[in-house]
Amino acid sequence: MDDNAEAPDESQGLRKIIHVDMDAFFASVEQRDDPALRGLPVAVGGAGGRGVVAAASYEARKFGVRSAMPSVTAKRRCPELIFVKSRFDVYREVSAQIRAIFDHYAQEVEPLSLDEAYLDVTDDIRGIGSATRIAELIRAQIRQETQLTASAGVSYNKFLAKLASDQNKPDGLCVIRPGEGAAFVASLPVRRFHGIGPKGAEKMARLGIETGADLATKDRAYLTTHFGSFGDYLFRAARGIDLRPVRSNRVRKSIGGERTFSEDISVPEDLRETLARIIDIVWERIAEKQARGRTVTLKLKYRDFQTATRSRSVPQWVSGREEFTQLAEALLEAELPLAQPIRLMGLTLSNLERTQEQEPASDDAQLSLL
């Protein structure tokens, strides 16, 4: 059977999905609360030598400043950059306001982080009659109640809705209707696909794959040969196919983050410095959630896209940042020297203590999505 025939029709399981993504959320909150920062390049995060940008305003992004970037690099790109310390208590408060708005319009809401979520509005609980109109009302209500802007994508599956929300940022709306998904994806550079970083895009370019249309010419066997298990995702993505449901009240299984590099790295000191930065950000998220876990896992993705994970567990809970750091560093040291350079490093805390609260979040959030 031809591989292309194995893909389900893009209309299978049609839903009405909205992806809402706040615009430069952390930085926008800071500019909202401090008028002196408006119109200026702002980065949320530490300005020190080992600091990392957690979020950047659109004024800063014009200079190439991005989240997960070392602060020294950000400052080099934008000498006028203003660093502001994070205020997660405020971000959580605003996020709760936004979540209340989502809940008014949809029973199924799947938050991905403090500043973005999927909504399944197929049931149309308010009788509005149009997913596009619901998205417009949500954006308007967010602006009215928080004085912040949000972008939204509307489509018939999660993959397309997320692509659409990024299409007209900031403060934009994009709709991909049934039957339009494959054509929309075909027009995009593969770099726009979630999960494809700079190095991945470079590898694809060497294989003659630069757009969704190029990707769609490759069968599943070809993609699996060159990209391993990631190939199946690429095969479906190129056809605008995503059958995942919107899942509300997902139980958080881990807290972590990962960083994809613009250039592969292998020098031990560079690896240790990178791990230290990831520890800074991940532990801040652990502390924010007041989470406790037993297992620390290091993830390394090599130049050839093969992935290795190494874990260590403790009998009781990881006692604090010091033990978390020691476990993470030990995992890295055990892998040195690396057999080949890596394109991605990630770190997670798992086997979390179960609480009454269910945390809606992905198991491993990209640091670039902070």
Coordinates of C-alpha atoms in Angstrom, one line a residue:
M1 CA 0.0 0.0 0.0
D2 CA 1.2 3.5 -0.8
D3 CA 2.3 5.3 2.3
N4 CA 0.3 8.3 1.4
A5 CA -2.9 6.2 1.5
E6 CA -2.2 5.3 5.1
A7 CA -2.9 8.8 6.3
P8 CA -6.4 9.5 7.5
D9 CA -8.5 12.0 5.6
E10 CA -7.9 15.5 7.1
S11 CA -11.6 15.9 7.7
Q12 CA -11.8 12.9 10.0
G13 CA -13.0 13.8 13.4
L14 CA -13.6 17.5 12.5
R15 CA -13.8 19.7 15.5
K16 CA -13.9 23.5 16.1
I17 CA -10.6 24.3 17.8
I18 CA -9.2 27.7 18.9
H19 CA -5.6 28.2 20.0
V20 CA -5.2 31.4 22.0
D21 CA -1.7 32.7 22.6
M22 CA -1.0 35.9 24.5
D23 CA 1.4 38.3 22.8
A24 CA 4.8 38.5 24.6
F25 CA 2.9 37.8 27.8
F26 CA 5.5 38.3 30.6
A27 CA 7.0 41.3 28.9
S28 CA 3.6 42.8 28.1
V29 CA 2.5 42.5 31.7
E30 CA 5.6 44.4 32.8
Q31 CA 5.0 47.1 30.2
R32 CA 1.3 47.3 31.2
D33 CA 2.2 47.8 34.9
D34 CA 5.1 50.2 34.3
P35 CA 4.2 52.9 31.7
A36 CA 7.9 53.9 31.6
L37 CA 8.7 50.6 29.8
R38 CA 6.2 51.0 27.0
G39 CA 7.7 51.2 23.6
L40 CA 11.1 50.1 24.9
P41 CA 13.0 46.8 24.4
V42 CA 12.3 44.8 27.5
A43 CA 13.5 41.3 28.6
V44 CA 12.1 39.4 31.6
G45 CA 14.9 37.5 33.3
G46 CA 18.3 37.9 35.0
A47 CA 20.8 40.2 33.6
G48 CA 23.8 38.5 35.1
G49 CA 26.5 36.4 33.4
R50 CA 24.5 33.2 33.7
G51 CA 21.1 34.9 33.2
V52 CA 18.6 33.7 30.6
V53 CA 15.9 35.7 28.8
A54 CA 12.5 34.2 29.9
A55 CA 10.5 36.6 27.6
A56 CA 11.2 39.5 25.3
S57 CA 8.9 42.4 24.2
Y58 CA 8.3 42.9 20.5
E59 CA 10.6 46.0 20.6
A60 CA 13.4 43.7 21.8
R61 CA 12.6 41.0 19.3
K62 CA 13.3 43.5 16.5
F63 CA 17.0 43.2 17.6
G64 CA 16.9 39.4 17.5
V65 CA 16.4 38.9 21.3
R66 CA 14.5 35.7 22.0
S67 CA 13.4 33.7 25.0
A68 CA 15.9 31.1 26.3
M69 CA 18.8 33.3 25.0
P70 CA 21.7 33.9 27.3
S71 CA 21.3 37.4 28.7
V72 CA 24.8 38.4 27.7
T73 CA 24.0 37.6 24.1
A74 CA 20.7 39.5 24.3
K75 CA 22.5 42.5 25.6
R76 CA 25.1 42.3 22.9
R77 CA 22.3 42.3 20.3
C78 CA 20.4 45.1 21.9
P79 CA 22.6 47.3 24.1
E80 CA 19.6 49.4 25.2
L81 CA 17.8 46.3 26.5
I82 CA 16.0 46.7 29.8
F83 CA 16.0 43.7 32.1
V84 CA 13.1 43.2 34.5
K85 CA 12.9 40.5 37.2
S86 CA 10.1 38.0 36.7
R87 CA 7.0 38.3 38.8
F88 CA 5.3 34.9 38.6
D89 CA 2.7 35.8 41.2
V90 CA 1.4 38.5 38.9
Y91 CA 1.6 36.4 35.8
R92 CA -0.4 33.6 37.5
E93 CA -3.0 36.1 38.6
V94 CA -3.4 37.5 35.1
S95 CA -3.4 33.9 33.7
A96 CA -6.3 33.0 36.0
Q97 CA -8.3 36.0 34.6
I98 CA -7.7 34.8 31.1
R99 CA -8.6 31.2 32.1
A100 CA -11.9 32.4 33.4
I101 CA -12.6 34.0 30.1
F102 CA -11.8 30.7 28.3
D103 CA -14.1 28.8 30.7
H104 CA -17.0 31.1 29.9
Y105 CA -16.9 30.0 26.2
A106 CA -15.7 26.4 26.3
Q107 CA -16.1 23.3 28.5
E108 CA -12.9 21.8 27.1
V109 CA -9.9 24.0 27.7
E110 CA -6.3 22.6 27.6
P111 CA -3.8 25.2 28.9
L112 CA -0.2 24.6 27.6
S113 CA 1.3 27.3 29.9
L114 CA 0.3 30.4 31.7
D115 CA -0.1 32.3 28.4
E116 CA -1.6 29.9 25.8
A117 CA -4.4 27.3 25.6
Y118 CA -6.5 25.2 23.2
L119 CA -10.3 25.5 23.4
D120 CA -12.7 23.0 21.8
V121 CA -15.8 25.0 21.0
T122 CA -17.6 22.4 18.9
D123 CA -20.4 22.2 21.4
D124 CA -20.9 26.1 21.4
I125 CA -22.2 26.3 24.9
R126 CA -23.1 30.0 24.5
G127 CA -25.0 29.5 21.2
I128 CA -22.8 32.0 19.4
G129 CA -22.8 30.0 16.2
S130 CA -19.3 30.5 14.9
A131 CA -15.9 29.5 16.2
T132 CA -14.4 32.6 14.6
R133 CA -16.8 34.8 16.4
I134 CA -16.0 33.1 19.7
A135 CA -12.3 33.8 19.1
E136 CA -13.1 37.4 18.4
L137 CA -15.1 37.8 21.5
I138 CA -12.4 36.1 23.6
R139 CA -9.7 38.4 22.3
A140 CA -11.9 41.5 22.9
Q141 CA -12.7 40.4 26.5
I142 CA -9.0 39.7 27.3
R143 CA -8.1 43.2 26.0
Q144 CA -11.0 44.8 28.1
E145 CA -10.2 42.9 31.3
T146 CA -6.4 42.8 31.3
Q147 CA -5.3 45.6 28.9
L148 CA -3.3 42.9 27.0
T149 CA -3.5 41.5 23.5
A150 CA -3.9 37.9 22.4
S151 CA -3.6 36.3 19.0
A152 CA -5.9 33.4 18.0
G153 CA -6.0 30.6 15.5
V154 CA -9.2 28.9 14.5
S155 CA -9.3 25.5 12.7
Y156 CA -10.5 22.0 12.8
N157 CA -7.5 20.5 14.7
K158 CA -4.9 21.5 17.2
F159 CA -1.9 21.5 14.9
L160 CA -3.5 23.9 12.4
A161 CA -5.0 26.1 15.1
K162 CA -1.6 26.6 16.7
L163 CA 0.0 27.4 13.3
A164 CA -2.8 29.9 12.7
S165 CA -2.4 31.7 16.0
D166 CA 1.2 32.5 15.0
Q167 CA 0.3 33.7 11.5
N168 CA -0.8 37.2 12.2
K169 CA 0.9 38.0 15.5
P170 CA 0.8 40.3 17.4
D171 CA -2.9 40.9 18.1
G172 CA -4.1 38.9 15.1
L173 CA -6.6 36.3 14.1
C174 CA -6.3 33.6 11.4
V175 CA -8.8 31.0 10.4
I176 CA -8.1 27.8 8.5
R177 CA -11.3 26.2 7.3
P178 CA -12.1 22.6 6.6
G179 CA -10.4 21.6 3.3
E180 CA -7.8 24.3 3.6
G181 CA -5.3 22.6 5.9
A182 CA -3.1 20.8 3.5
A183 CA -2.8 23.9 1.2
F184 CA -2.0 26.2 4.2
V185 CA 0.7 23.8 5.5
A186 CA 2.2 23.5 2.0
S187 CA 2.8 27.2 1.8
L188 CA 4.8 27.4 5.1
P189 CA 8.5 27.0 5.6
V190 CA 9.1 23.8 7.7
R191 CA 10.7 26.0 10.4
R192 CA 7.2 27.1 11.3
F193 CA 6.3 23.5 12.3
H194 CA 6.3 22.9 16.1
G195 CA 9.3 20.8 17.0
I196 CA 11.5 21.8 14.0
G197 CA 14.4 24.0 15.1
P198 CA 17.1 25.7 13.1
K199 CA 19.3 22.6 12.9
G200 CA 16.4 20.4 11.9
A201 CA 15.4 22.9 9.2
E202 CA 19.0 22.9 7.9
K203 CA 19.0 19.1 7.7
M204 CA 15.8 19.2 5.8
A205 CA 17.1 21.8 3.4
R206 CA 20.0 19.4 2.6
L207 CA 17.4 16.8 1.8
G208 CA 15.6 19.3 -0.5
I209 CA 12.8 19.9 2.1
E210 CA 12.2 23.6 2.7
T211 CA 8.4 23.9 2.7
G212 CA 5.4 21.9 3.7
A213 CA 4.8 21.2 0.0
D214 CA 8.3 19.7 -0.2
L215 CA 7.7 17.6 2.9
A216 CA 4.4 16.3 1.6
T217 CA 6.3 14.7 -1.3
K218 CA 8.1 12.3 1.1
D219 CA 6.5 9.1 2.2
R220 CA 6.5 7.8 5.7
A221 CA 9.3 5.3 5.2
Y222 CA 11.6 8.1 3.8
L223 CA 10.9 10.4 6.8
T224 CA 11.3 7.6 9.3
T225 CA 14.7 6.6 7.8
H226 CA 16.0 10.2 8.1
F227 CA 14.2 11.4 11.3
G228 CA 13.4 8.3 13.3
S229 CA 10.1 8.3 15.2
F230 CA 9.8 12.0 14.5
G231 CA 9.2 11.1 10.9
D232 CA 5.6 9.9 11.6
Y233 CA 4.8 13.3 13.0
L234 CA 6.3 15.0 10.0
F235 CA 4.3 12.8 7.6
R236 CA 1.0 13.8 9.3
A237 CA 2.0 17.4 9.8
A238 CA 2.7 17.9 6.1
R239 CA -0.9 16.9 5.4
G240 CA -2.4 19.0 8.1
I241 CA -3.5 16.0 10.1
D242 CA -3.8 15.9 13.8
L243 CA -6.4 13.7 15.6
R244 CA -5.4 14.7 19.2
P245 CA -8.4 15.8 21.2
V246 CA -8.4 18.9 23.5
R247 CA -7.8 17.5 26.9
S248 CA -8.7 19.5 29.9
N249 CA -7.5 18.8 33.4
R250 CA -4.4 16.9 32.3
V251 CA -2.4 15.7 35.3
R252 CA 1.2 17.0 35.1
K253 CA 3.6 14.2 34.9
S254 CA 6.8 16.2 35.0
I255 CA 8.2 19.7 35.0
G256 CA 11.1 20.5 32.8
G257 CA 12.4 22.3 29.8
E258 CA 14.7 21.9 26.9
R259 CA 16.8 24.1 24.7
T260 CA 17.6 23.7 21.0
F261 CA 20.9 25.2 19.8
S262 CA 21.5 27.3 16.7
E263 CA 24.7 25.4 16.4
D264 CA 25.5 21.9 17.6
I265 CA 27.7 21.8 20.7
S266 CA 30.1 19.2 22.2
V267 CA 32.7 21.0 24.2
P268 CA 32.3 20.0 27.9
E269 CA 32.5 23.5 29.3
D270 CA 29.8 24.7 26.8
L271 CA 27.6 21.7 27.8
R272 CA 28.1 22.4 31.5
E273 CA 27.3 26.1 31.0
T274 CA 24.2 25.2 29.1
L275 CA 23.0 22.8 31.7
A276 CA 23.5 25.4 34.4
R277 CA 21.2 27.8 32.5
I278 CA 18.6 25.1 32.0
I279 CA 18.7 24.3 35.7
D280 CA 18.1 28.0 36.6
I281 CA 14.9 28.1 34.5
V282 CA 13.6 24.6 35.3
W283 CA 14.1 25.0 39.1
E284 CA 12.3 28.4 39.0
R285 CA 9.3 26.5 37.4
I286 CA 9.6 23.8 40.0
A287 CA 9.6 26.3 42.8
E288 CA 6.8 28.2 41.2
K289 CA 4.6 25.1 41.3
Q290 CA 5.9 24.0 44.7
A291 CA 6.4 20.6 43.2
R292 CA 8.2 17.6 44.6
G293 CA 9.6 14.7 42.6
R294 CA 11.8 11.7 42.8
T295 CA 13.4 11.4 39.3
V296 CA 15.7 13.8 37.4
T297 CA 16.1 13.0 33.7
L298 CA 18.6 14.5 31.2
K299 CA 17.7 14.4 27.5
L300 CA 20.3 14.8 24.7
K301 CA 19.4 14.9 21.1
Y302 CA 22.4 14.3 18.8
R303 CA 23.3 15.8 15.5
D304 CA 21.8 12.8 13.7
F305 CA 18.5 13.3 15.6
Q306 CA 18.9 10.2 17.8
T307 CA 17.8 10.9 21.4
A308 CA 19.3 9.6 24.6
T309 CA 17.8 10.0 28.0
R310 CA 19.5 9.3 31.3
S311 CA 17.7 9.3 34.7
R312 CA 18.5 9.1 38.4
S313 CA 15.9 8.6 41.2
V314 CA 16.0 9.1 44.9
P315 CA 14.1 7.1 47.5
Q316 CA 12.4 10.2 48.9
W317 CA 11.7 13.6 47.2
V318 CA 14.6 15.6 45.7
S319 CA 15.4 17.7 48.7
G320 CA 16.0 21.0 47.0
R321 CA 17.8 22.9 44.3
E322 CA 21.2 21.7 45.5
E323 CA 20.4 18.0 45.1
F324 CA 18.5 18.7 41.8
T325 CA 21.7 20.4 40.5
Q326 CA 23.9 17.6 41.7
L327 CA 21.8 14.9 40.1
A328 CA 21.6 16.8 36.8
E329 CA 25.4 17.5 36.7
A330 CA 26.2 13.8 37.5
L331 CA 24.0 12.7 34.6
L332 CA 25.8 15.0 32.2
E333 CA 29.3 14.1 33.5
A334 CA 28.6 10.4 33.0
E335 CA 28.0 11.1 29.3
L336 CA 31.3 13.0 28.7
P337 CA 33.0 13.1 26.3
L338 CA 30.0 12.9 23.9
A339 CA 30.1 10.5 21.0
Q340 CA 28.9 13.4 18.8
P341 CA 27.7 16.9 19.1
I342 CA 24.1 17.6 20.3
R343 CA 21.5 19.9 19.0
L344 CA 19.2 19.9 22.0
M345 CA 19.5 19.4 25.8
G346 CA 16.6 19.0 28.2
L347 CA 16.0 18.4 31.9
T348 CA 13.0 17.3 33.8
L349 CA 11.8 16.4 37.3
S350 CA 9.3 13.6 37.3
N351 CA 7.6 11.0 39.6
L352 CA 5.9 14.1 41.0
E353 CA 3.9 14.1 44.3
R354 CA 0.3 13.8 43.5
T355 CA -1.9 16.7 44.8
Q356 CA -5.5 17.6 44.7
E357 CA -4.8 20.1 41.9
Q358 CA -4.4 18.8 38.4
E359 CA -1.9 20.8 36.4
P360 CA -2.7 21.3 32.7
A361 CA 0.7 21.3 31.0
S362 CA 2.8 19.4 28.6
D363 CA 5.4 17.1 30.0
D364 CA 8.3 18.9 28.5
A365 CA 7.8 22.6 27.6
Q366 CA 10.3 24.2 25.4
L367 CA 12.2 27.0 27.1
S368 CA 11.6 29.0 24.0
L369 CA 7.9 29.0 25.0
L370 CA 8.3 30.6 28.4

